[in-house]
Amino acid sequence: MAKELAGKVAIVTGASKGIGAGIAKLLADKGATVAVNYSTSKEGAERVVSEITCNGGKAVAVQANVSRIKEIEHLFSEALKAFGRLDILINNAGIYEFGPLESVTEEFFHRLFDLNVLGLILCSQQAVKHFGPEGGSIVNISSIGSLITPPNAVIYAATKAAVDAVTKSLARELGPRKIRVNAVNPGIVVTEGAISAGIPESDARRYMQSNTPLGRIGEVKDVAPAVVFLASPEADWITGETLAIAGGLK
């Protein structure tokens, strides 16, 4: 396998399972050294690190709730302490919760926006401080929900629409500093979190699958390669883009 990311260091937030874990492992397969962030699942993060190291890669697990600035600073400090540089940030950590308008509360609003939007912005802020003079790459994990705006998802869809806007704005702001900012917008993907939330068996899943030209919901292996491509030198002239990875669902 080509090691086009050899010598690069990446931080992947929310990487103890699901899409984040898949991205971390593929980055390592391509030669990157990876800081595997987790909030609560130490066991999951250590499993990801173990898989990477057993395959000859380098990785470390770092605990941090990336909705809190002090913990974000700790994450970046530990990654820099372990690996000495930073080239790639994957903003994957996020929450998806759904409910009708009547169920929205201040606490619900702030829980989703603090992690999905504020945490992403604060992590990007830290990354920019530590990227070298050659620049860096930020890839944000958004959602097809920002584009199809499903019912009972007013707060979640709003957070992901914000992620898309942040991506485009930061791409313009940071381009002169050789920092690229892109996003991917996955559709429904089979992950541990989606399964525990009952999403693969839900009416929403069946509706979305029936309206997807490729006729199926996604897997982690459908998403991770696009993220790694956007993070890599092969995408050096791509910034400010949001790439839907949803089997053609619009």
mmCIF file of C-alpha atoms in Angstrom:
data_model
loop_
_atom_site.group_PDB
_atom_site.id
_atom_site.type_symbol
_atom_site.label_atom_id
_atom_site.label_comp_id
_atom_site.label_asym_id
_atom_site.label_seq_id
_atom_site.Cartn_x
_atom_site.Cartn_y
_atom_site.Cartn_z
ATOM 1 C CA MET A 1 0.000 0.000 0.000
ATOM 2 C CA ALA A 2 1.304 3.457 -0.931
ATOM 3 C CA LYS A 3 2.541 5.476 2.038
ATOM 4 C CA GLU A 4 1.712 8.922 0.693
ATOM 5 C CA LEU A 5 1.193 10.223 4.251
ATOM 6 C CA ALA A 6 4.547 9.012 5.573
ATOM 7 C CA GLY A 7 5.986 11.564 8.001
ATOM 8 C CA LYS A 8 2.618 13.250 8.583
ATOM 9 C CA VAL A 9 0.935 13.489 11.985
ATOM 10 C CA ALA A 10 -2.860 13.489 12.339
ATOM 11 C CA ILE A 11 -5.332 14.031 15.142
ATOM 12 C CA VAL A 12 -8.706 12.314 14.706
ATOM 13 C CA THR A 13 -11.381 13.354 17.201
ATOM 14 C CA GLY A 14 -13.990 10.839 18.301
ATOM 15 C CA ALA A 15 -11.894 7.985 16.941
ATOM 16 C CA SER A 16 -12.609 5.151 19.378
ATOM 17 C CA LYS A 17 -15.222 3.595 17.101
ATOM 18 C CA GLY A 18 -17.261 3.986 13.939
ATOM 19 C CA ILE A 19 -16.238 6.393 11.204
ATOM 20 C CA GLY A 20 -13.510 7.980 13.327
ATOM 21 C CA ALA A 21 -11.850 4.635 14.016
ATOM 22 C CA GLY A 22 -11.982 3.736 10.328
ATOM 23 C CA ILE A 23 -10.384 7.044 9.380
ATOM 24 C CA ALA A 24 -7.639 6.698 11.999
ATOM 25 C CA LYS A 25 -6.737 3.198 10.817
ATOM 26 C CA LEU A 26 -6.693 4.167 7.138
ATOM 27 C CA LEU A 27 -4.551 7.246 7.838
ATOM 28 C CA ALA A 28 -2.077 4.945 9.589
ATOM 29 C CA ASP A 29 -2.170 2.471 6.679
ATOM 30 C CA LYS A 30 -1.164 5.379 4.431
ATOM 31 C CA GLY A 31 1.819 6.144 6.670
ATOM 32 C CA ALA A 32 0.529 8.835 9.027
ATOM 33 C CA THR A 33 1.161 8.813 12.761
ATOM 34 C CA VAL A 34 -2.187 9.213 14.528
ATOM 35 C CA ALA A 35 -3.472 10.649 17.809
ATOM 36 C CA VAL A 36 -6.687 8.720 18.485
ATOM 37 C CA ASN A 37 -8.973 10.949 20.538
ATOM 38 C CA TYR A 38 -11.776 9.593 22.686
ATOM 39 C CA SER A 39 -14.142 11.065 25.265
ATOM 40 C CA THR A 40 -15.362 8.066 27.268
ATOM 41 C CA SER A 41 -14.378 4.837 25.495
ATOM 42 C CA LYS A 42 -10.769 4.308 26.544
ATOM 43 C CA GLU A 43 -11.051 0.621 25.693
ATOM 44 C CA GLY A 44 -12.223 1.382 22.176
ATOM 45 C CA ALA A 45 -9.463 3.926 21.564
ATOM 46 C CA GLU A 46 -6.801 1.564 22.851
ATOM 47 C CA ARG A 47 -8.166 -1.145 20.546
ATOM 48 C CA VAL A 48 -7.764 1.198 17.580
ATOM 49 C CA VAL A 49 -4.213 2.052 18.668
ATOM 50 C CA SER A 50 -3.424 -1.641 19.068
ATOM 51 C CA GLU A 51 -4.668 -2.429 15.560
ATOM 52 C CA ILE A 52 -2.550 0.374 14.128
ATOM 53 C CA THR A 53 0.625 -0.631 15.964
ATOM 54 C CA CYS A 54 0.133 -4.325 15.159
ATOM 55 C CA ASN A 55 0.106 -3.315 11.482
ATOM 56 C CA GLY A 56 3.391 -1.457 11.876
ATOM 57 C CA GLY A 57 1.980 2.039 12.420
ATOM 58 C CA LYS A 58 2.344 4.569 15.200
ATOM 59 C CA ALA A 59 -0.545 5.861 17.309
ATOM 60 C CA VAL A 60 -1.474 7.049 20.769
ATOM 61 C CA ALA A 61 -4.849 7.349 22.503
ATOM 62 C CA VAL A 62 -5.670 10.711 24.112
ATOM 63 C CA GLN A 63 -8.746 11.407 26.231
ATOM 64 C CA ALA A 64 -10.519 14.743 25.775
ATOM 65 C CA ASN A 65 -14.087 16.005 25.595
ATOM 66 C CA VAL A 66 -13.694 18.288 22.609
ATOM 67 C CA SER A 67 -16.561 20.534 23.601
ATOM 68 C CA ARG A 68 -14.286 21.925 26.367
ATOM 69 C CA ILE A 69 -11.353 24.177 25.566
ATOM 70 C CA LYS A 70 -9.078 22.986 28.401
ATOM 71 C CA GLU A 71 -9.489 19.380 27.290
ATOM 72 C CA ILE A 72 -8.896 20.357 23.659
ATOM 73 C CA GLU A 73 -5.655 22.057 24.701
ATOM 74 C CA HIS A 74 -4.683 18.855 26.531
ATOM 75 C CA LEU A 75 -5.379 16.779 23.400
ATOM 76 C CA PHE A 76 -3.133 18.903 21.224
ATOM 77 C CA SER A 77 -0.450 19.156 23.890
ATOM 78 C CA GLU A 78 -0.297 15.369 24.250
ATOM 79 C CA ALA A 79 -0.206 14.828 20.484
ATOM 80 C CA LEU A 80 2.613 17.337 20.085
ATOM 81 C CA LYS A 81 4.463 15.848 23.048
ATOM 82 C CA ALA A 82 4.231 12.374 21.512
ATOM 83 C CA PHE A 83 4.935 13.190 17.873
ATOM 84 C CA GLY A 84 6.451 16.678 17.679
ATOM 85 C CA ARG A 85 4.362 18.127 14.853
ATOM 86 C CA LEU A 86 0.878 18.324 13.360
ATOM 87 C CA ASP A 87 -0.205 18.156 9.729
ATOM 88 C CA ILE A 88 -3.803 16.881 9.674
ATOM 89 C CA LEU A 89 -6.907 17.409 11.810
ATOM 90 C CA ILE A 90 -10.000 15.293 11.290
ATOM 91 C CA ASN A 91 -12.954 16.843 13.145
ATOM 92 C CA ASN A 92 -15.056 13.706 13.511
ATOM 93 C CA ALA A 93 -16.421 13.906 17.087
ATOM 94 C CA GLY A 94 -20.134 14.632 17.171
ATOM 95 C CA ILE A 95 -23.560 13.757 18.516
ATOM 96 C CA TYR A 96 -26.655 12.833 16.568
ATOM 97 C CA GLU A 97 -29.944 13.045 18.428
ATOM 98 C CA PHE A 98 -33.391 13.509 16.960
ATOM 99 C CA GLY A 99 -36.830 14.534 18.135
ATOM 100 C CA PRO A 100 -39.813 16.699 17.221
ATOM 101 C CA LEU A 101 -39.769 20.459 17.704
ATOM 102 C CA GLU A 102 -41.761 20.107 20.929
ATOM 103 C CA SER A 103 -38.921 18.137 22.513
ATOM 104 C CA VAL A 104 -36.231 20.792 21.936
ATOM 105 C CA THR A 105 -34.792 22.282 25.127
ATOM 106 C CA GLU A 106 -31.957 24.698 25.857
ATOM 107 C CA GLU A 107 -29.880 21.816 27.199
ATOM 108 C CA PHE A 108 -30.489 19.728 24.079
ATOM 109 C CA PHE A 109 -29.584 22.647 21.799
ATOM 110 C CA HIS A 110 -26.361 23.459 23.613
ATOM 111 C CA ARG A 111 -25.272 19.817 23.938
ATOM 112 C CA LEU A 112 -25.364 19.368 20.174
ATOM 113 C CA PHE A 113 -24.014 22.763 19.196
ATOM 114 C CA ASP A 114 -21.238 22.727 21.815
ATOM 115 C CA LEU A 115 -19.761 19.523 20.408
ATOM 116 C CA ASN A 116 -20.769 19.517 16.748
ATOM 117 C CA VAL A 117 -19.966 23.171 16.054
ATOM 118 C CA LEU A 118 -18.103 24.935 18.863
ATOM 119 C CA GLY A 119 -15.823 21.968 19.533
ATOM 120 C CA LEU A 120 -15.000 21.692 15.832
ATOM 121 C CA ILE A 121 -14.147 25.393 15.681
ATOM 122 C CA LEU A 122 -11.994 25.283 18.815
ATOM 123 C CA CYS A 123 -10.124 22.190 17.595
ATOM 124 C CA SER A 124 -9.479 23.949 14.282
ATOM 125 C CA GLN A 125 -8.225 26.984 16.203
ATOM 126 C CA GLN A 126 -5.718 24.817 18.057
ATOM 127 C CA ALA A 127 -4.625 23.017 14.891
ATOM 128 C CA VAL A 128 -3.859 26.282 13.143
ATOM 129 C CA LYS A 129 -1.541 27.216 16.026
ATOM 130 C CA HIS A 130 0.467 24.042 15.531
ATOM 131 C CA PHE A 131 0.569 23.522 11.768
ATOM 132 C CA GLY A 132 4.018 24.282 10.367
ATOM 133 C CA PRO A 133 4.935 26.835 7.680
ATOM 134 C CA GLU A 134 4.050 24.264 4.999
ATOM 135 C CA GLY A 135 0.408 24.455 6.131
ATOM 136 C CA GLY A 136 -1.971 21.625 6.910
ATOM 137 C CA SER A 137 -5.301 19.981 6.194
ATOM 138 C CA ILE A 138 -8.542 20.029 8.171
ATOM 139 C CA VAL A 139 -11.365 17.672 7.225
ATOM 140 C CA ASN A 140 -14.721 18.110 8.945
ATOM 141 C CA ILE A 141 -17.220 15.272 9.208
ATOM 142 C CA SER A 142 -20.573 16.850 8.410
ATOM 143 C CA SER A 143 -23.722 14.963 7.354
ATOM 144 C CA ILE A 144 -26.122 14.540 4.467
ATOM 145 C CA GLY A 145 -28.615 15.827 7.051
ATOM 146 C CA SER A 146 -27.415 19.353 6.313
ATOM 147 C CA LEU A 147 -28.521 18.921 2.711
ATOM 148 C CA ILE A 148 -31.727 16.876 2.946
ATOM 149 C CA THR A 149 -32.875 18.417 6.263
ATOM 150 C CA PRO A 150 -35.026 15.511 7.486
ATOM 151 C CA PRO A 151 -37.977 16.028 9.846
ATOM 152 C CA ASN A 152 -37.397 15.676 13.608
ATOM 153 C CA ALA A 153 -33.798 16.781 13.125
ATOM 154 C CA VAL A 154 -34.038 20.563 13.414
ATOM 155 C CA ILE A 155 -31.102 20.929 15.834
ATOM 156 C CA TYR A 156 -28.908 18.183 14.399
ATOM 157 C CA ALA A 157 -29.415 19.392 10.819
ATOM 158 C CA ALA A 158 -28.692 22.951 11.943
ATOM 159 C CA THR A 159 -25.381 21.888 13.503
ATOM 160 C CA LYS A 160 -24.295 20.167 10.318
ATOM 161 C CA ALA A 161 -25.373 23.093 8.146
ATOM 162 C CA ALA A 162 -23.192 25.198 10.440
ATOM 163 C CA VAL A 163 -20.293 22.784 9.868
ATOM 164 C CA ASP A 164 -20.672 23.232 6.111
ATOM 165 C CA ALA A 165 -20.638 27.026 6.486
ATOM 166 C CA VAL A 166 -17.651 26.926 8.855
ATOM 167 C CA THR A 167 -15.794 24.756 6.343
ATOM 168 C CA LYS A 168 -16.267 27.231 3.509
ATOM 169 C CA SER A 169 -15.495 30.281 5.644
ATOM 170 C CA LEU A 170 -12.330 28.806 7.138
ATOM 171 C CA ALA A 171 -11.166 27.659 3.707
ATOM 172 C CA ARG A 172 -11.236 31.300 2.584
ATOM 173 C CA GLU A 173 -9.630 32.569 5.779
ATOM 174 C CA LEU A 174 -6.868 29.978 6.036
ATOM 175 C CA GLY A 175 -6.032 29.419 2.364
ATOM 176 C CA PRO A 176 -3.346 32.131 2.341
ATOM 177 C CA ARG A 177 -1.624 30.182 5.145
ATOM 178 C CA LYS A 178 -1.573 26.976 3.023
ATOM 179 C CA ILE A 179 -4.221 25.386 5.238
ATOM 180 C CA ARG A 180 -6.953 23.516 3.384
ATOM 181 C CA VAL A 181 -10.394 22.960 4.928
ATOM 182 C CA ASN A 182 -12.908 20.507 3.474
ATOM 183 C CA ALA A 183 -15.862 18.439 4.670
ATOM 184 C CA VAL A 184 -17.519 15.144 3.885
ATOM 185 C CA ASN A 185 -21.261 14.662 4.298
ATOM 186 C CA PRO A 186 -22.016 10.974 4.900
ATOM 187 C CA GLY A 187 -25.468 9.500 4.652
ATOM 188 C CA ILE A 188 -26.626 6.853 7.122
ATOM 189 C CA VAL A 189 -23.632 4.670 7.940
ATOM 190 C CA VAL A 190 -23.710 1.412 9.876
ATOM 191 C CA THR A 191 -21.671 2.111 13.027
ATOM 192 C CA GLU A 192 -21.858 1.008 16.645
ATOM 193 C CA GLY A 193 -23.553 4.277 17.559
ATOM 194 C CA ALA A 194 -26.114 4.034 14.773
ATOM 195 C CA ILE A 195 -26.934 0.464 15.753
ATOM 196 C CA SER A 196 -27.349 1.328 19.448
ATOM 197 C CA ALA A 197 -29.639 4.208 18.470
ATOM 198 C CA GLY A 198 -31.763 1.841 16.382
ATOM 199 C CA ILE A 199 -31.165 3.828 13.201
ATOM 200 C CA PRO A 200 -30.493 0.892 10.817
ATOM 201 C CA GLU A 201 -33.938 -0.524 11.668
ATOM 202 C CA SER A 202 -35.787 2.790 11.706
ATOM 203 C CA ASP A 203 -38.402 4.160 9.334
ATOM 204 C CA ALA A 204 -35.961 6.974 8.532
ATOM 205 C CA ARG A 205 -33.382 4.461 7.347
ATOM 206 C CA ARG A 206 -35.900 2.636 5.190
ATOM 207 C CA TYR A 207 -37.093 5.920 3.666
ATOM 208 C CA MET A 208 -33.554 7.109 2.946
ATOM 209 C CA GLN A 209 -32.482 3.767 1.506
ATOM 210 C CA SER A 210 -35.519 3.659 -0.790
ATOM 211 C CA ASN A 211 -34.570 7.097 -2.120
ATOM 212 C CA THR A 212 -30.864 6.310 -2.553
ATOM 213 C CA PRO A 213 -29.881 5.570 -6.155
ATOM 214 C CA LEU A 214 -27.327 2.953 -5.076
ATOM 215 C CA GLY A 215 -29.981 1.256 -2.956
ATOM 216 C CA ARG A 216 -28.133 0.750 0.326
ATOM 217 C CA ILE A 217 -26.934 2.555 3.413
ATOM 218 C CA GLY A 218 -23.248 3.141 3.953
ATOM 219 C CA GLU A 219 -20.382 1.423 5.698
ATOM 220 C CA VAL A 220 -17.295 2.956 7.305
ATOM 221 C CA LYS A 221 -15.209 1.748 4.357
ATOM 222 C CA ASP A 222 -17.310 3.971 2.084
ATOM 223 C CA VAL A 223 -16.388 7.136 3.986
ATOM 224 C CA ALA A 224 -12.820 6.802 5.254
ATOM 225 C CA PRO A 225 -11.062 6.760 1.829
ATOM 226 C CA ALA A 226 -12.606 10.082 0.805
ATOM 227 C CA VAL A 227 -11.573 11.679 4.100
ATOM 228 C CA VAL A 228 -8.024 10.408 3.751
ATOM 229 C CA PHE A 229 -7.878 11.641 0.150
ATOM 230 C CA LEU A 230 -8.938 15.149 1.202
ATOM 231 C CA ALA A 231 -6.294 15.099 3.948
ATOM 232 C CA SER A 232 -3.545 13.973 1.581
ATOM 233 C CA PRO A 233 -1.182 15.842 -0.770
ATOM 234 C CA GLU A 234 -3.223 14.422 -3.668
ATOM 235 C CA ALA A 235 -5.892 16.999 -2.762
ATOM 236 C CA ASP A 236 -3.480 19.934 -2.533
ATOM 237 C CA TRP A 237 -5.637 22.131 -4.786
ATOM 238 C CA ILE A 238 -8.951 21.295 -3.126
ATOM 239 C CA THR A 239 -10.372 23.462 -0.362
ATOM 240 C CA GLY A 240 -13.760 24.752 0.747
ATOM 241 C CA GLU A 241 -15.553 21.688 -0.625
ATOM 242 C CA THR A 242 -18.321 19.588 0.937
ATOM 243 C CA LEU A 243 -18.453 16.096 -0.530
ATOM 244 C CA ALA A 244 -21.662 14.092 -0.126
ATOM 245 C CA ILE A 245 -20.943 10.387 0.403
ATOM 246 C CA ALA A 246 -24.457 8.997 0.476
ATOM 247 C CA GLY A 247 -24.998 6.686 -2.471
ATOM 248 C CA GLY A 248 -26.491 9.498 -4.540
ATOM 249 C CA LEU A 249 -29.100 10.552 -1.963
ATOM 250 C CA LYS A 250 -29.961 14.217 -2.425
#
